[in-house]
Short mmCIF file of N, CA and C in Angstrom, two decimals:
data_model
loop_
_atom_site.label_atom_id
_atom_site.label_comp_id
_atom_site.label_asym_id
_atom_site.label_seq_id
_atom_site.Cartn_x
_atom_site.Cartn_y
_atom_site.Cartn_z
N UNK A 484 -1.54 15.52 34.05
CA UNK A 484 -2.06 15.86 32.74
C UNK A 484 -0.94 15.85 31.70
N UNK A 485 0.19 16.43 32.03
CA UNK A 485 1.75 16.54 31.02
C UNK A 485 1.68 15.02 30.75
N UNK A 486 1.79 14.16 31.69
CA UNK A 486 2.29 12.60 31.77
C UNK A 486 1.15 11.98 31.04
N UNK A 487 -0.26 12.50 31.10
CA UNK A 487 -1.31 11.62 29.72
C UNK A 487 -0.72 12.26 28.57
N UNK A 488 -0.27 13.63 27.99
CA UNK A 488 -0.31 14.15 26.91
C UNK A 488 1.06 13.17 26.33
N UNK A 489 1.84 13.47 27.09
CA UNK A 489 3.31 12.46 26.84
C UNK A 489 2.85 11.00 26.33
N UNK A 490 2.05 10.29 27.15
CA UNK A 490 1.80 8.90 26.61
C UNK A 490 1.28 8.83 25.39
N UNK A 491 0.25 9.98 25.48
CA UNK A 491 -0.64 9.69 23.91
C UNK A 491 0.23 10.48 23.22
N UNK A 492 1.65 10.98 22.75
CA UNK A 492 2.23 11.62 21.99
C UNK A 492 3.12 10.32 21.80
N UNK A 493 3.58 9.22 22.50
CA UNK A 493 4.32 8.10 22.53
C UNK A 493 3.60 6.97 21.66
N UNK A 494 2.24 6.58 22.25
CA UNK A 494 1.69 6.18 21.58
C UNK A 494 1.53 6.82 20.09
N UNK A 495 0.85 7.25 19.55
CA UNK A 495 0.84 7.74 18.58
C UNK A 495 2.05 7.80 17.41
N UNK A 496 3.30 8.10 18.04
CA UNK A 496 4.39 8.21 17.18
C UNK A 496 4.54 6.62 17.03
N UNK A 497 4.62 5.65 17.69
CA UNK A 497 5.01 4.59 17.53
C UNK A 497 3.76 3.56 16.90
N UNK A 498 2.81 4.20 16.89
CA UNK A 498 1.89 3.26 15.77
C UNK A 498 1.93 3.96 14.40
N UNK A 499 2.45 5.51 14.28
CA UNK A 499 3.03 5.70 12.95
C UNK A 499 4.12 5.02 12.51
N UNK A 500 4.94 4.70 13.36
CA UNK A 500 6.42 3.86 12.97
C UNK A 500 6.13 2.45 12.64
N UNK A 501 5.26 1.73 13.44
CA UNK A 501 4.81 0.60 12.89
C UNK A 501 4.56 0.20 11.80
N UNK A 502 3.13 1.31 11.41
CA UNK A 502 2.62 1.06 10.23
C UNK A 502 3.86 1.26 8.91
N UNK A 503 4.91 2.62 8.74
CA UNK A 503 5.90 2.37 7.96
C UNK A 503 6.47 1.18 7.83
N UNK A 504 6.62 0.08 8.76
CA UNK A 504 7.44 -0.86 8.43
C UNK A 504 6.59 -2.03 8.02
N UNK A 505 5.43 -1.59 7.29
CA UNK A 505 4.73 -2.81 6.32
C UNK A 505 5.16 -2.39 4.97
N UNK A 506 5.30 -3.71 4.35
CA UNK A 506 5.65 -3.80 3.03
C UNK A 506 4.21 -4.73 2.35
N UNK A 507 4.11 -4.11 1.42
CA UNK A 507 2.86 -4.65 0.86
C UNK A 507 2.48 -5.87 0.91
N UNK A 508 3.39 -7.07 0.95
CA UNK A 508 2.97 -8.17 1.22
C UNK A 508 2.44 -8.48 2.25
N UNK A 509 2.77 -7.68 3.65
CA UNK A 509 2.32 -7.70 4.44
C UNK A 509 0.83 -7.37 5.05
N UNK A 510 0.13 -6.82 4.10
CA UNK A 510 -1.50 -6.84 3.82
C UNK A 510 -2.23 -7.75 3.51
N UNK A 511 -1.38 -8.87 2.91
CA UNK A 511 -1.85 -9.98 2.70
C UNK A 511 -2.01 -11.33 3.51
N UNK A 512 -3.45 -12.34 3.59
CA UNK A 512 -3.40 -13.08 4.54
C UNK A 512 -2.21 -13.72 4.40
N UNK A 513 -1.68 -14.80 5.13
CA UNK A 513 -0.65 -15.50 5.49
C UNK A 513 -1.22 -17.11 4.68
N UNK A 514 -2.59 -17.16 4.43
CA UNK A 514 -2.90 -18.50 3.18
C UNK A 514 -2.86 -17.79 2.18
N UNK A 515 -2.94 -16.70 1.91
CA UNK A 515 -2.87 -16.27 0.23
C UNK A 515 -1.30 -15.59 -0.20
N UNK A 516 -0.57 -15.80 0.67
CA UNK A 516 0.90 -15.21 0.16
C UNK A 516 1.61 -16.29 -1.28
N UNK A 517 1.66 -16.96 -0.99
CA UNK A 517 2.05 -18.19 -2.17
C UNK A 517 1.19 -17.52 -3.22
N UNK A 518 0.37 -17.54 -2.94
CA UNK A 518 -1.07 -16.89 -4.21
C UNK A 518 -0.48 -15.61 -4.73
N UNK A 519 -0.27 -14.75 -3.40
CA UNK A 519 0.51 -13.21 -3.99
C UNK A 519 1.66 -13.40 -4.77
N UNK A 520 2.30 -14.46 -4.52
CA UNK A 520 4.06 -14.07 -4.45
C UNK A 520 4.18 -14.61 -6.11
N UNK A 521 3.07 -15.42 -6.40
CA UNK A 521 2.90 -16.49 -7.71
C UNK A 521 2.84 -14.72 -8.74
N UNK A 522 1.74 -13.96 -8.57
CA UNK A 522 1.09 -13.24 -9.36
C UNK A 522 2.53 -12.53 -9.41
N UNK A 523 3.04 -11.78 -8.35
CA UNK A 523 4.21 -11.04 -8.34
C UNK A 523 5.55 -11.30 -9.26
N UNK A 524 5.67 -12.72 -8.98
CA UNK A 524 6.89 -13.29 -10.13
C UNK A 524 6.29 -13.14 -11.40
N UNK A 525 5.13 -13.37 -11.77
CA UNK A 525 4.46 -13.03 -13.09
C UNK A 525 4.40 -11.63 -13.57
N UNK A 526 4.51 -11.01 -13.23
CA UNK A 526 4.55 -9.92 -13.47
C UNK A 526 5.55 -9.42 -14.84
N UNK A 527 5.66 -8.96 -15.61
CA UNK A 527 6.11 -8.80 -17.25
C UNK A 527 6.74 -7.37 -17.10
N UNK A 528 8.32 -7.22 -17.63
CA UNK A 528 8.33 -5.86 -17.70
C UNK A 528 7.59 -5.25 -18.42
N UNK A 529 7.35 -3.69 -18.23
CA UNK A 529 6.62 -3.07 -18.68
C UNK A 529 4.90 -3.14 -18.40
N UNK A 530 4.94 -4.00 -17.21
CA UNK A 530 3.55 -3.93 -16.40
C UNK A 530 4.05 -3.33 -15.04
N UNK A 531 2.93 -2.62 -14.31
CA UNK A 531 3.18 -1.91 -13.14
C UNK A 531 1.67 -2.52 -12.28
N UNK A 532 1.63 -2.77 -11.07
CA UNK A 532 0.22 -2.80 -10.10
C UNK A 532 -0.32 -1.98 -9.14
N UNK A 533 -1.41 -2.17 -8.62
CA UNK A 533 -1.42 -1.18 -7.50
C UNK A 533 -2.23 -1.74 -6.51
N UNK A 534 -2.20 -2.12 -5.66
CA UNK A 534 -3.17 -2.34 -4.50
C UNK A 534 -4.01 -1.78 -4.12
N UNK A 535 -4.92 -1.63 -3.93
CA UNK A 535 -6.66 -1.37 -2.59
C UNK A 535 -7.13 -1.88 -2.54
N UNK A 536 -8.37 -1.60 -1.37
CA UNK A 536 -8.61 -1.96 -0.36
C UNK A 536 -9.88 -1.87 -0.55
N UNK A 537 -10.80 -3.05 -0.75
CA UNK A 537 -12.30 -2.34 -0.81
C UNK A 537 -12.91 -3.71 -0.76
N UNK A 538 -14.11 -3.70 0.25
CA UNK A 538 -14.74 -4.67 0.34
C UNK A 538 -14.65 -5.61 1.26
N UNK A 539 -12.98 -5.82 1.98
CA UNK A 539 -12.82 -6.28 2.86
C UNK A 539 -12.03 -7.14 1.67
N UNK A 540 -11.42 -6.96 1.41
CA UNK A 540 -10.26 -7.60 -0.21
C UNK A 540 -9.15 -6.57 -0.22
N UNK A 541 -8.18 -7.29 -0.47
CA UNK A 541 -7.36 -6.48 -1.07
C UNK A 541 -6.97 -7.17 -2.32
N UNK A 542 -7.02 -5.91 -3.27
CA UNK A 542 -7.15 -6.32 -4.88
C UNK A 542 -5.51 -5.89 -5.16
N UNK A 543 -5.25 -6.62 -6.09
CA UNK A 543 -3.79 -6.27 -6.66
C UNK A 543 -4.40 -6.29 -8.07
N UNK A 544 -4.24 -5.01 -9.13
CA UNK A 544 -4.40 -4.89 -10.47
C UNK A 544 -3.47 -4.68 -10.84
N UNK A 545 -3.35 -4.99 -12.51
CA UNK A 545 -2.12 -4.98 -13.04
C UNK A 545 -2.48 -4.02 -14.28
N UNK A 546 -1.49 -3.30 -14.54
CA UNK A 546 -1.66 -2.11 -15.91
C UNK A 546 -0.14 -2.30 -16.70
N UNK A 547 -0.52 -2.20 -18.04
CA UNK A 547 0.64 -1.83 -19.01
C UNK A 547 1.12 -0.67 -18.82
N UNK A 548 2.35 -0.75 -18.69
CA UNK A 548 2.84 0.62 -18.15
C UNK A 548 2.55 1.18 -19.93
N UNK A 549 1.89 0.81 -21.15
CA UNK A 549 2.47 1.96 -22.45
C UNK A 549 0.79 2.13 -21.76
N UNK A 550 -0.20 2.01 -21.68
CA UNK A 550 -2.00 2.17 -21.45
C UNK A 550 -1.94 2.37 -19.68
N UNK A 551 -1.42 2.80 -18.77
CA UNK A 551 -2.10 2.70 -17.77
C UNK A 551 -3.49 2.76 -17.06
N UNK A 552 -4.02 3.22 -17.86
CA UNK A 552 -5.70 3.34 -17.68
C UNK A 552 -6.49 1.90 -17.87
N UNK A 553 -5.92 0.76 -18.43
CA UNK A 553 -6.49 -0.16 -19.36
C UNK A 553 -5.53 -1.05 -18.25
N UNK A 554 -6.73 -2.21 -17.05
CA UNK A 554 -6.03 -2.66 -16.17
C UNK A 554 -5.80 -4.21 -17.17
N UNK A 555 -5.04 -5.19 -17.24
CA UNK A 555 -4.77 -6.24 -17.60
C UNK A 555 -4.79 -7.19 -16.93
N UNK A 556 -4.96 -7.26 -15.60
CA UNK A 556 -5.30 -8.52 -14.86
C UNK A 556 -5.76 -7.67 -13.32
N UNK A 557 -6.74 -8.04 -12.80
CA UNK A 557 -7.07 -8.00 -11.04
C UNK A 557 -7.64 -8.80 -10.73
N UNK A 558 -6.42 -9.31 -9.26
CA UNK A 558 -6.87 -10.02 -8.52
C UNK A 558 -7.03 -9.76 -6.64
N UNK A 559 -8.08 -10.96 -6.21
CA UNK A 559 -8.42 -10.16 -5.13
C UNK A 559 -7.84 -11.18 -3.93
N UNK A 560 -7.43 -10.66 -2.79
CA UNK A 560 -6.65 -11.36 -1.89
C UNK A 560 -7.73 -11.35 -0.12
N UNK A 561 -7.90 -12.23 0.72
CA UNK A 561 -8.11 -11.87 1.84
C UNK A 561 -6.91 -11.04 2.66
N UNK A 562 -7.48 -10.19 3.31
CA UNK A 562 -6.64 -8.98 3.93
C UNK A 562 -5.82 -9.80 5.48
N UNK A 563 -4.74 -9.11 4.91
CA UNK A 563 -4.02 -9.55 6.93
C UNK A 563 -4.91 -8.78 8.31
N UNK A 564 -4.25 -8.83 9.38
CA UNK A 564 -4.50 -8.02 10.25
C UNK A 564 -4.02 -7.10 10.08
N UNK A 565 -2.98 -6.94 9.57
CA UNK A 565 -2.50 -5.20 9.46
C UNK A 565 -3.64 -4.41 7.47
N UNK A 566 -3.59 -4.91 7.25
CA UNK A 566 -4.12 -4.30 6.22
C UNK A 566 -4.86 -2.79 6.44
N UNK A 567 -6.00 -2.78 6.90
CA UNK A 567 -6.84 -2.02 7.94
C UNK A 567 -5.86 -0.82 8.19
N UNK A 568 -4.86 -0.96 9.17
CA UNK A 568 -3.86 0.04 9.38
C UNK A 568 -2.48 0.58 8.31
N UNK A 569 -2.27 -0.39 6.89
CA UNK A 569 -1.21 -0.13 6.00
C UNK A 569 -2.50 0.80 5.60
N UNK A 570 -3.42 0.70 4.87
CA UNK A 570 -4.12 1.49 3.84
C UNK A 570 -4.76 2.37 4.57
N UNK A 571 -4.93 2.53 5.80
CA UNK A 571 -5.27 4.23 6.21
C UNK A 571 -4.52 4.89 6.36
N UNK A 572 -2.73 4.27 6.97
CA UNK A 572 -1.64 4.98 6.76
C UNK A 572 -1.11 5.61 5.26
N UNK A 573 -1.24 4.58 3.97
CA UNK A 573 -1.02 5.26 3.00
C UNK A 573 -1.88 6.16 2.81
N UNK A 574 -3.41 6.01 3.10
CA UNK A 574 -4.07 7.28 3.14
C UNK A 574 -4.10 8.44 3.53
N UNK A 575 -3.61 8.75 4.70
CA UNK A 575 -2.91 9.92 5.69
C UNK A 575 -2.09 10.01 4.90
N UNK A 576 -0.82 9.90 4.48
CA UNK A 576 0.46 9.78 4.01
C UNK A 576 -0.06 10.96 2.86
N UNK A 577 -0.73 10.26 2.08
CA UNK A 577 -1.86 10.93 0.66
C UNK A 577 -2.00 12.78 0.88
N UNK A 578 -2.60 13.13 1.98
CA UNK A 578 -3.15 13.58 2.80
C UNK A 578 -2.32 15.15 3.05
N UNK A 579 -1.37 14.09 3.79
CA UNK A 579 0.21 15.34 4.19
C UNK A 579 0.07 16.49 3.16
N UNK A 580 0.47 17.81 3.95
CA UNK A 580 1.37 18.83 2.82
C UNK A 580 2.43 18.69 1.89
N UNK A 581 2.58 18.91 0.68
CA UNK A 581 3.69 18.33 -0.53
C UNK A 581 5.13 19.46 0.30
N UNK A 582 5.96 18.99 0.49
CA UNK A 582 7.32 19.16 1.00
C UNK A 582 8.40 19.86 -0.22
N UNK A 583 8.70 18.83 -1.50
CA UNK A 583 9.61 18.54 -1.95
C UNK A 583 9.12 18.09 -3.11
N UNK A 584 9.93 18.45 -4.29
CA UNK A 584 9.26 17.31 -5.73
C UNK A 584 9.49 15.70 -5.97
N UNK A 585 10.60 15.40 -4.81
CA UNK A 585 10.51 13.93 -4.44
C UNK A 585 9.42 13.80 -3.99
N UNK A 586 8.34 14.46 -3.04
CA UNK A 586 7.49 13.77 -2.50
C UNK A 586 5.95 14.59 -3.63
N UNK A 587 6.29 14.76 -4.37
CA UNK A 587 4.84 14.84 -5.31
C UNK A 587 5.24 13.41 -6.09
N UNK A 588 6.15 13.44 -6.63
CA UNK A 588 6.30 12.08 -7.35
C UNK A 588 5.78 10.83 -6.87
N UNK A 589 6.03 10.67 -5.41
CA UNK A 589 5.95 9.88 -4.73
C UNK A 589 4.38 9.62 -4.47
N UNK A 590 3.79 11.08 -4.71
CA UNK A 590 2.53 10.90 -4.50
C UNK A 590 1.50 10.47 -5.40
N UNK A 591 2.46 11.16 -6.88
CA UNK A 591 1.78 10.96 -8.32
C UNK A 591 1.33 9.27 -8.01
N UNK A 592 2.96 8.66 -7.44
CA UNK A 592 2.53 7.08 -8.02
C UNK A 592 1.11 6.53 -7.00
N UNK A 593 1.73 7.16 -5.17
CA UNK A 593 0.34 6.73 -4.85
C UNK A 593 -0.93 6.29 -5.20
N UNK A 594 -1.09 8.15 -6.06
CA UNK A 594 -2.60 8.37 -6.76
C UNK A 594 -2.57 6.70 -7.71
N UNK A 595 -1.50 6.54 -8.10
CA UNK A 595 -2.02 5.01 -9.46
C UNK A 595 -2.44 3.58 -8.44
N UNK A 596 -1.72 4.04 -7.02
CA UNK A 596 -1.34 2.81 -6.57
C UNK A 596 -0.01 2.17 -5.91
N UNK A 597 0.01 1.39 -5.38
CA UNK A 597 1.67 1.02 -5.30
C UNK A 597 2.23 0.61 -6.39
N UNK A 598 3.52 1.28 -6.54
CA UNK A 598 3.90 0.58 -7.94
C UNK A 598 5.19 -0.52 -7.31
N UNK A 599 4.93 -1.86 -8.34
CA UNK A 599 6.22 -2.32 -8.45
C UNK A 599 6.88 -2.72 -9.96
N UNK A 600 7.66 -2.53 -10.25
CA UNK A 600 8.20 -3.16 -11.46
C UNK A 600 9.37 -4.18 -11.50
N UNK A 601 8.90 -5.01 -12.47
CA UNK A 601 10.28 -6.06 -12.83
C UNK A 601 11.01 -5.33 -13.78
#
């Protein structure tokens, strides 16, 4: 019984570690990356995006960082195989007890989305 609890405590930690080591592109199919990577270089300072997940899409929207409420471009991507597991992990993540005011910040941006900026 120790030796199942051990495995599923092994397991478990190491599909949390997994999922950390996706980077958002990595949600994206492997024919629509050129497609992603196009929108990404476009990107304008003083615009910020955010990714989800809905529909069986993953949408990348784009906001003026001076209006964030007021999206300026979304577009929608077919999802990787990991997708499924990045966006329930950022969801859990969401989830956690606040620690630290690094990690409310961290969460503020969640709530918008992933942010990236040029």
């Amino acid at each position: 019984m120790h030796l199942l609890r051990t495995i599923i405590a092994l397991a478990t930690l190491l599909v949390s570690l997994a999922t950390a080591a996706f980077k958002p592109s990595d949600v994206i199919h492997p024919d629509d990356l050129i497609r992603y990577k196009d929108l990404m270089r476009s990107i304008f300072p003083g615009q910020t995006t955010r990714m989800r997940f809905q529909n069986n899409i993953v949408y990348v929207d784009v906001f003026s960082l001076v209006n964030k409420e007021q999206v300026v471009f979304t577009d929608g991507f077919r999802p990787s195989a990991h997708a499924i597991t990045y966006f329930a992990s950022e969801e859990k993540k969401a989830l956690r007890p606040l620690r630290n005011p690094k990690q409310k910040q961290n969460l503020r941006k969640l709530n918008r989305g992933t942010v990236h900026q040029s």
